[in-house]
C-alpha positions as a printed Julia matrix, in Angstrom:
508×3 Matrix{Float64}:
 27.47   63.82   51.45
 24.09   64.12   49.78
 24.17   65.2    46.17
 21.51   67.33   44.54
 21.65   67.26   40.79
 19.67   68.57   37.89
 17.97   65.91   35.85
 16.59   66.42   32.36
 14.1    63.64   31.76
 14.03   62.44   28.19
 10.54   61.06   28.22
  9.14   58.83   25.52
  5.92   60.58   24.75
  3.08   60.02   22.33
  5.53   58.86   19.69
  8.54   56.67   20.35
 11.03   59.24   19.05
  9.34   62.37   20.38
 11.42   63.82   23.24
 10.04   66.07   25.96
 12.44   67.78   28.35
 11.26   68.38   31.9
 13.56   70.63   33.91
 13.56   69.57   37.54
 14.65   72.07   40.19
 18.39   72.53   40.34
 19.88   72.38   43.83
 23.5    72.61   44.97
 25.68   69.53   44.58
 29.26   68.61   45.37
 31.32   68.07   42.19
 33.19   64.8    41.77
 36.51   66.56   41.11
 38.11   69.96   41.76
 40.49   69.75   38.75
 43.39   71.18   40.74
 45.57   71.6    37.61
 42.93   73.48   35.59
 44.96   76.67   35.88
 47.26   75.19   33.24
 44.54   74.45   30.68
 44.8    76.16   27.31
 42.56   79.19   26.88
 40.73   80.67   23.88
 41.49   84.4    24.2
 43.93   84.83   27.07
 47.62   84.38   26.22
 48.11   82.76   29.62
 46.36   82.31   32.98
 48.33   85.16   34.6
 47.63   87.74   31.88
 45.13   89.44   34.19
 47.16   90.26   37.3
 45.68   90.27   40.8
 47.33   91.05   44.11
 48.51   88.42   46.54
 45.87   88.05   49.26
 46.6    88.99   52.84
 47.15   86.05   55.22
 44.17   84.64   57.09
 45.8    85.94   60.28
 45.75   89.54   59.02
 43.45   91.96   60.83
 41.68   92.94   57.61
 40.86   89.31   56.83
 39.77   88.6    60.4
 37.39   91.56   60.17
 35.83   90.1    57.01
 35.52   86.74   58.75
 33.89   88.3    61.78
 31.33   90.06   59.6
 30.28   86.79   57.96
 30.17   84.89   61.23
 28.39   87.41   63.45
 26.45   89.66   61.09
 25.79   88.12   57.68
 24.86   84.48   58.31
 22.8    84.99   61.51
 20.6    87.59   59.79
 19.89   85.92   56.46
 16.32   86.3    55.22
 14.24   83.59   53.61
 14.72   85.25   50.24
 18.48   85.28   50.68
 18.49   81.58   51.58
 16.44   80.87   48.45
 19.02   82.74   46.35
 21.79   80.65   47.94
 20.0    77.49   46.8
 19.47   78.95   43.32
 23.01   80.2    42.63
 24.58   77.36   44.58
 23.69   75.03   41.71
 26.49   76.68   39.74
 27.12   80.18   38.44
 28.16   78.89   35.0
 24.94   76.9    34.72
 22.74   79.78   35.88
 24.28   82.4    33.58
 23.88   80.01   30.65
 20.2    79.67   31.57
 19.88   83.46   31.77
 21.45   83.81   28.32
 19.02   81.28   26.86
 16.11   83.07   28.51
 17.17   86.37   26.96
 17.68   84.73   23.57
 14.13   83.41   23.63
 12.77   86.77   24.78
 14.45   88.57   21.9
 13.87   85.96   19.21
 11.19   88.05   17.52
 11.51   88.85   13.79
 10.84   92.54   13.04
  7.41   93.17   11.55
  6.82   95.28    8.47
  5.74   98.91    8.85
  3.12  100.94    6.99
  5.56  101.51    4.11
  6.02   97.78    3.62
  9.56   97.87    4.99
 11.16   95.88    7.8
 12.96   98.22   10.22
 16.34   97.0    11.43
 16.74   96.8    15.24
 18.96   99.58   16.58
 21.62   98.7    19.15
 21.71  102.35   20.23
 17.99  102.26   21.07
 17.49   98.61   22.04
 14.01   98.87   23.57
 12.44  100.66   20.6
 10.26   98.68   18.19
 11.71   96.41   16.85
 13.8    95.53   19.88
 17.52   94.93   19.58
 18.67   92.27   19.09
 16.64   89.97   16.91
 18.09   86.85   18.57
 17.87   84.53   15.56
 19.89   81.28   15.53
 23.2    82.8    14.34
 22.91   85.65   16.86
 22.08   83.27   19.71
 24.92   80.92   18.78
 27.35   83.85   18.83
 26.08   85.24   22.14
 26.35   81.86   23.85
 29.81   81.25   22.4
 31.23   84.53   23.66
 29.58   84.06   27.04
 31.01   80.57   27.44
 34.5    81.48   26.26
 34.62   84.4    28.7
 33.52   82.17   31.57
 36.02   79.46   30.7
 39.07   81.68   30.19
 38.27   83.63   33.35
 37.98   80.44   35.36
 41.28   79.08   34.05
 42.87   82.27   35.35
 41.0    81.95   38.64
 42.13   78.35   39.12
 45.72   79.4    38.44
 45.59   81.94   41.25
 43.57   79.75   43.59
 46.28   77.15   43.74
 49.11   79.66   43.61
 47.87   81.49   46.71
 45.86   78.65   48.27
 43.82   80.78   50.66
 41.25   78.64   52.36
 37.51   79.23   52.55
 36.1    80.96   55.66
 34.53   77.78   57.04
 37.97   76.12   56.88
 39.7    79.0    58.6
 37.07   79.22   61.33
 35.31   75.89   61.9
 32.53   77.56   63.85
 31.26   78.92   60.52
 28.86   76.4    59.03
 28.68   76.75   55.23
 25.26   76.86   53.62
 26.47   75.15   50.46
 28.21   71.78   50.01
 31.79   72.29   51.26
 34.91   71.46   49.26
 38.66   71.98   49.46
 38.69   74.48   46.58
 40.71   77.57   47.61
 38.52   80.64   47.98
 40.76   83.38   46.5
 39.73   84.56   43.95
 36.01   83.78   44.04
 34.93   81.66   41.08
 31.38   83.01   41.41
 32.6    86.6    41.11
 34.77   85.69   38.13
 31.83   84.15   36.3
 29.36   86.84   37.32
 31.48   89.77   36.17
 32.5    88.17   32.88
 28.94   87.06   32.14
 27.44   90.44   32.97
 29.78   92.3    30.61
 29.23   89.91   27.7
 25.47   89.63   28.07
 25.04   93.38   28.48
 26.86   93.86   25.17
 24.66   91.24   23.51
 21.39   92.44   25.11
 21.96   96.15   25.87
 18.35   96.8    26.88
 18.6    94.41   29.82
 20.94   96.35   32.12
 18.61   96.45   35.18
 17.87   92.72   34.93
 21.5    91.76   34.38
 22.68   94.09   37.14
 20.32   92.42   39.6
 21.66   88.99   38.64
 25.24   90.24   38.94
 24.62   91.49   42.47
 22.9    88.26   43.52
 25.68   86.07   42.17
 28.34   88.2    43.88
 26.6    88.22   47.27
 25.59   84.56   47.53
 29.03   83.02   48.27
 29.52   85.53   51.12
 26.06   84.84   52.52
 26.79   81.11   52.35
 30.09   81.37   54.24
 32.12   80.27   51.22
 34.11   83.48   50.59
 34.94   86.87   52.03
 34.64   90.22   50.29
 38.3    90.36   49.21
 37.83   87.0    47.41
 34.95   88.62   45.52
 36.94   91.73   44.63
 39.78   89.68   43.14
 37.31   87.61   41.14
 35.64   90.73   39.78
 39.0    92.0    38.5
 39.7    88.78   36.61
 36.17   88.62   35.2
 36.27   92.21   34.0
 39.73   91.83   32.44
 38.84   88.66   30.56
 35.47   90.05   29.43
 37.23   93.1    27.99
 39.5    90.86   25.9
 36.62   88.68   24.76
 34.5    91.66   23.75
 37.44   93.2    21.87
 37.42   90.06   19.74
 33.65   90.28   19.33
 33.82   93.88   18.11
 36.31   92.88   15.42
 34.83   89.54   14.3
 32.79   90.93   11.38
 29.34   90.69   12.95
 28.81   94.4    12.33
 28.64   93.82    8.56
 26.75   90.51    8.71
 23.51   92.12    7.51
 25.07   93.92    4.53
 22.23   93.77    2.02
 24.32   95.35   -0.76
 26.07   92.02   -1.23
 23.01   89.99   -2.18
 22.85   91.04   -5.84
 26.35   89.7    -6.4
 25.49   86.53   -4.48
 22.47   85.93   -6.7
 24.53   86.49   -9.86
 27.08   83.99   -8.56
 24.36   81.41   -7.89
 23.02   81.84  -11.42
 26.52   81.34  -12.8
 26.59   77.97  -11.01
 23.37   76.92  -12.75
 20.81   77.95  -10.1
 17.82   78.73  -12.35
 15.58   80.1    -9.59
 17.68   81.47   -6.72
 15.97   81.89   -3.37
 13.53   84.77   -2.97
 11.46   85.77    0.04
  8.01   84.21    0.1
  6.67   86.76    2.58
  4.45   89.69    1.7
  5.88   92.26    1.69
  9.12   90.57    0.72
 11.55   90.47    3.65
 15.26   91.15    3.07
 17.38   88.01    3.57
 18.59   87.42    7.11
 22.3    88.07    7.74
 23.57   87.47    4.18
 27.18   88.16    5.23
 27.19   86.16    8.48
 29.32   83.58    6.68
 32.2    86.09    6.79
 32.23   86.31   10.6
 35.41   85.06   12.26
 35.33   81.41   13.36
 36.83   79.87   16.49
 38.21   76.43   15.73
 39.42   76.79   12.11
 40.33   79.62    9.76
 38.74   81.04    6.63
 40.77   78.85    4.29
 39.54   75.74    6.1
 35.96   77.05    6.13
 35.98   77.3     2.34
 37.67   73.93    1.94
 34.94   72.12    3.91
 32.05   73.96    2.24
 29.54   71.34    0.99
 29.45   70.75   -2.78
 26.79   72.02   -5.17
 23.22   70.98   -4.28
 20.95   69.25   -6.77
 19.84   71.6    -9.51
 16.23   72.13  -10.45
 15.17   69.63  -13.12
 17.75   66.97  -12.27
 16.57   63.43  -11.36
 17.98   63.87   -7.85
 16.07   67.12   -7.37
 12.89   65.46   -8.56
 13.39   62.61   -6.08
 13.73   65.05   -3.2
 10.67   66.99   -4.38
  8.65   63.81   -4.64
  9.49   62.97   -1.03
  8.26   66.38    0.1
  5.11   66.18   -1.97
  4.32   62.79   -0.46
  4.8    64.18    3.05
  2.55   67.13    2.23
 -0.22   64.74    1.19
  0.32   62.03    3.78
  2.15   63.56    6.73
  1.88   61.23    9.72
  1.16   62.39   13.25
  4.64   61.25   14.2
  6.25   63.36   11.47
  4.16   66.38   12.46
  5.12   65.97   16.12
  8.82   65.78   15.29
  8.59   68.83   13.0
  6.86   70.86   15.71
  9.12   69.74   18.56
 12.33   70.69   16.79
 10.97   73.86   15.13
 12.73   76.12   17.67
 11.19   79.14   15.97
 10.27   82.65   17.2
 10.02   82.89   20.97
 12.35   79.92   21.52
 16.05   79.94   22.35
 16.66   78.46   18.86
 18.62   75.29   17.96
 21.88   76.57   19.53
 20.08   77.16   22.82
 18.43   73.76   22.55
 21.84   72.09   22.38
 23.27   74.19   25.2
 20.38   72.88   27.25
 21.39   69.31   26.48
 24.98   70.17   27.42
 23.8    71.56   30.76
 21.92   68.36   31.5
 24.88   66.16   30.73
 27.31   68.31   32.68
 25.23   68.35   35.83
 24.38   64.66   35.59
 28.17   64.11   35.58
 28.52   66.45   38.59
 30.91   68.81   36.81
 32.6    71.57   38.78
 32.48   75.17   37.57
 35.53   75.16   35.32
 34.71   71.82   33.71
 31.14   73.01   33.07
 32.48   76.2    31.5
 34.86   74.18   29.33
 31.97   72.03   28.11
 29.89   75.08   27.2
 32.88   76.74   25.52
 33.5    73.86   23.12
 29.81   73.26   22.42
 29.33   77.02   22.02
 32.24   77.63   19.68
 31.27   74.6    17.59
 27.71   75.95   17.29
 28.91   79.43   16.32
 31.3    77.92   13.76
 28.43   75.8    12.46
 26.25   78.86   11.99
 29.0    80.76   10.18
 29.86   77.84    7.89
 26.21   77.08    7.18
 25.4    80.71    6.33
 28.46   80.85    4.1
 27.08   77.83    2.24
 23.54   79.2     2.06
 24.55   82.43    0.42
 27.23   80.85   -1.76
 24.62   78.73   -3.56
 21.48   80.82   -2.85
 19.27   77.78   -3.44
 15.46   78.07   -3.5
 13.16   76.86   -0.72
 10.53   74.17   -1.41
  7.9    76.9    -0.96
  8.99   78.4    -4.27
  7.59   75.24   -5.9
  4.2    75.33   -4.21
  4.84   73.38   -1.0
  3.43   74.67    2.29
  4.88   74.51    5.78
  3.28   74.85    9.21
  6.49   75.35   11.21
  7.62   78.78   10.07
  9.17   80.11    6.89
 12.91   80.84    7.21
 14.03   84.03    5.52
 17.21   82.79    3.89
 18.29   80.26    1.24
 17.67   76.56    1.65
 20.96   74.68    1.24
 22.19   73.58    3.72
 19.9    73.03    6.7
 20.86   75.11    9.72
 19.14   72.7    12.1
 21.17   69.82   10.68
 24.48   71.67   10.77
 23.97   73.04   14.29
 22.71   69.73   15.65
 25.43   67.46   14.31
 28.17   69.91   15.3
 26.89   69.98   18.89
 26.16   66.26   19.01
 29.7    65.51   17.83
 31.21   67.59   20.64
 28.85   66.2    23.28
 29.56   62.64   22.14
 33.29   63.24   22.61
 32.73   64.62   26.11
 30.21   61.91   27.05
 30.96   58.85   24.86
 28.5    56.74   26.84
 25.71   59.02   25.54
 26.87   59.18   21.92
 23.98   57.08   20.62
 21.34   59.31   22.14
 22.99   62.58   21.11
 23.29   61.4    17.51
 19.7    60.17   17.63
 18.56   63.65   18.69
 20.65   65.27   15.97
 19.21   62.92   13.36
 15.7    63.69   14.51
 16.36   67.45   14.44
 17.64   67.06   10.88
 14.7    64.92    9.75
 12.29   67.42   11.29
 13.09   69.95    8.58
 12.07   67.49    5.86
  8.96   66.48    7.8
  8.1    70.17    8.17
  8.61   70.75    4.4
 11.26   73.36    5.18
 14.15   71.57    3.46
 14.96   69.05    0.76
 16.61   65.85    1.89
 19.95   66.91    0.38
 19.95   70.05    2.54
 19.74   67.93    5.67
 22.12   65.16    4.62
 24.87   67.57    3.61
 24.2    69.83    6.59
 24.62   66.85    8.91
 27.91   65.87    7.27
 29.1    69.48    7.46
 28.15   69.69   11.13
 30.12   66.55   11.99
 33.26   67.97   10.39
 32.81   71.28   12.23
 32.28   69.47   15.52
 35.42   67.45   14.95
 37.52   70.62   14.84
 36.21   71.64   18.27
 36.91   68.14   19.59
 40.44   68.26   18.19
 41.05   71.54   19.98
 39.63   70.16   23.23
 41.95   67.15   23.09
 44.95   69.51   23.06
 43.97   71.88   25.89
 45.44   69.79   28.71
 42.19   69.04   30.5
 42.11   65.28   29.85
């Protein structure tokens, strides 16, 4: 069997620690394991793998099934177009992988901060009119982390349910029932009912449409492609697809019910900021953060820290909140300022390159998307099957969302000023929220901690990337050193909670 796998080349570029990522074409590959017992793995939202009920499939000797088989054999496969064969190669690389890529693409497309209007105000994107200016959503790092988390959880839970039914009913794939059918994707012994591609497609479509409501035509086209490909390739019949759609829709409904009640709707509550500033002053913050833009921009998502977490509760979130940052005028604060002033005067080409590479600003899929990309690389290099890939994304995704929530809680608890309030300039964007702690550091070390647990042989490189992402915010004069050090420590703790949950889900 020839394997086709995605490779992300970590190339040593102009500077020894500057990483460039080249995405090579993804082609179908045969996974190393089918994880036959995955239907027993612990889920995030479902109470059990049989919560969404599907009908028992008809036997492969039934006339209805034989009619489906005949259609594939004598009508579908012989008349495939070149475009259809190209779609088989594209989706055959893995539905979980492809929908994650689609989510990152949408996040980058919508990562555009609203501009000010003639009155000097910044209009808030309107979910009810998503294509108006400014478009909804503004896919900033917290929003992207949340979208990817819900997507990945929906995929994972739906696939656990699918695996449960696959091995309960054990209906074979068409090419196994009729050996004259030659599959157009790498064959395996995975039962066909329900279709894993349909499960993933339906769940992903529902979640991403909720997150990016202006993209219905685009998402609908991807849904239809992903549903059709396994039939075109001789891997499933239509009734396999229908059962998968039912599971995907049922799980997505449960996942989105959680999303609607997780507190995101009040995350941009600007009425809370006055009290937050008063609290910061009571802690000794002489000059709380203020917007350095003109006109002044309201702070981004001041109440995102109150959104519901995945891998620990609110009490634990507050207990792991980093301690007070250095106060203005202290020797420690002066030391951090001196480091930044020295970088401003003597920034090396290496430091500038690192700051620019990790900026992940407007138009990018942000730090959470960056780390999902690394997860995709590692998963495909290890030849993960669909459910194991979904599990990887679910734990990385929930850790990243938890990291964003905990970091934003910390930012607005202390409301610490940015270096720009003391005359320093940056060339890598000006974040519109308080300084302490660093989001890049918290996101990166949370993700690197999870990835290191999944791929211990790559721990050194993941932690190296996280360290570089953290340093980049000092090199870019965005953060004080304490912001990054404490953010990194915070991220490690947050990642550990995801790892602890993963160790108890029955997969390993």
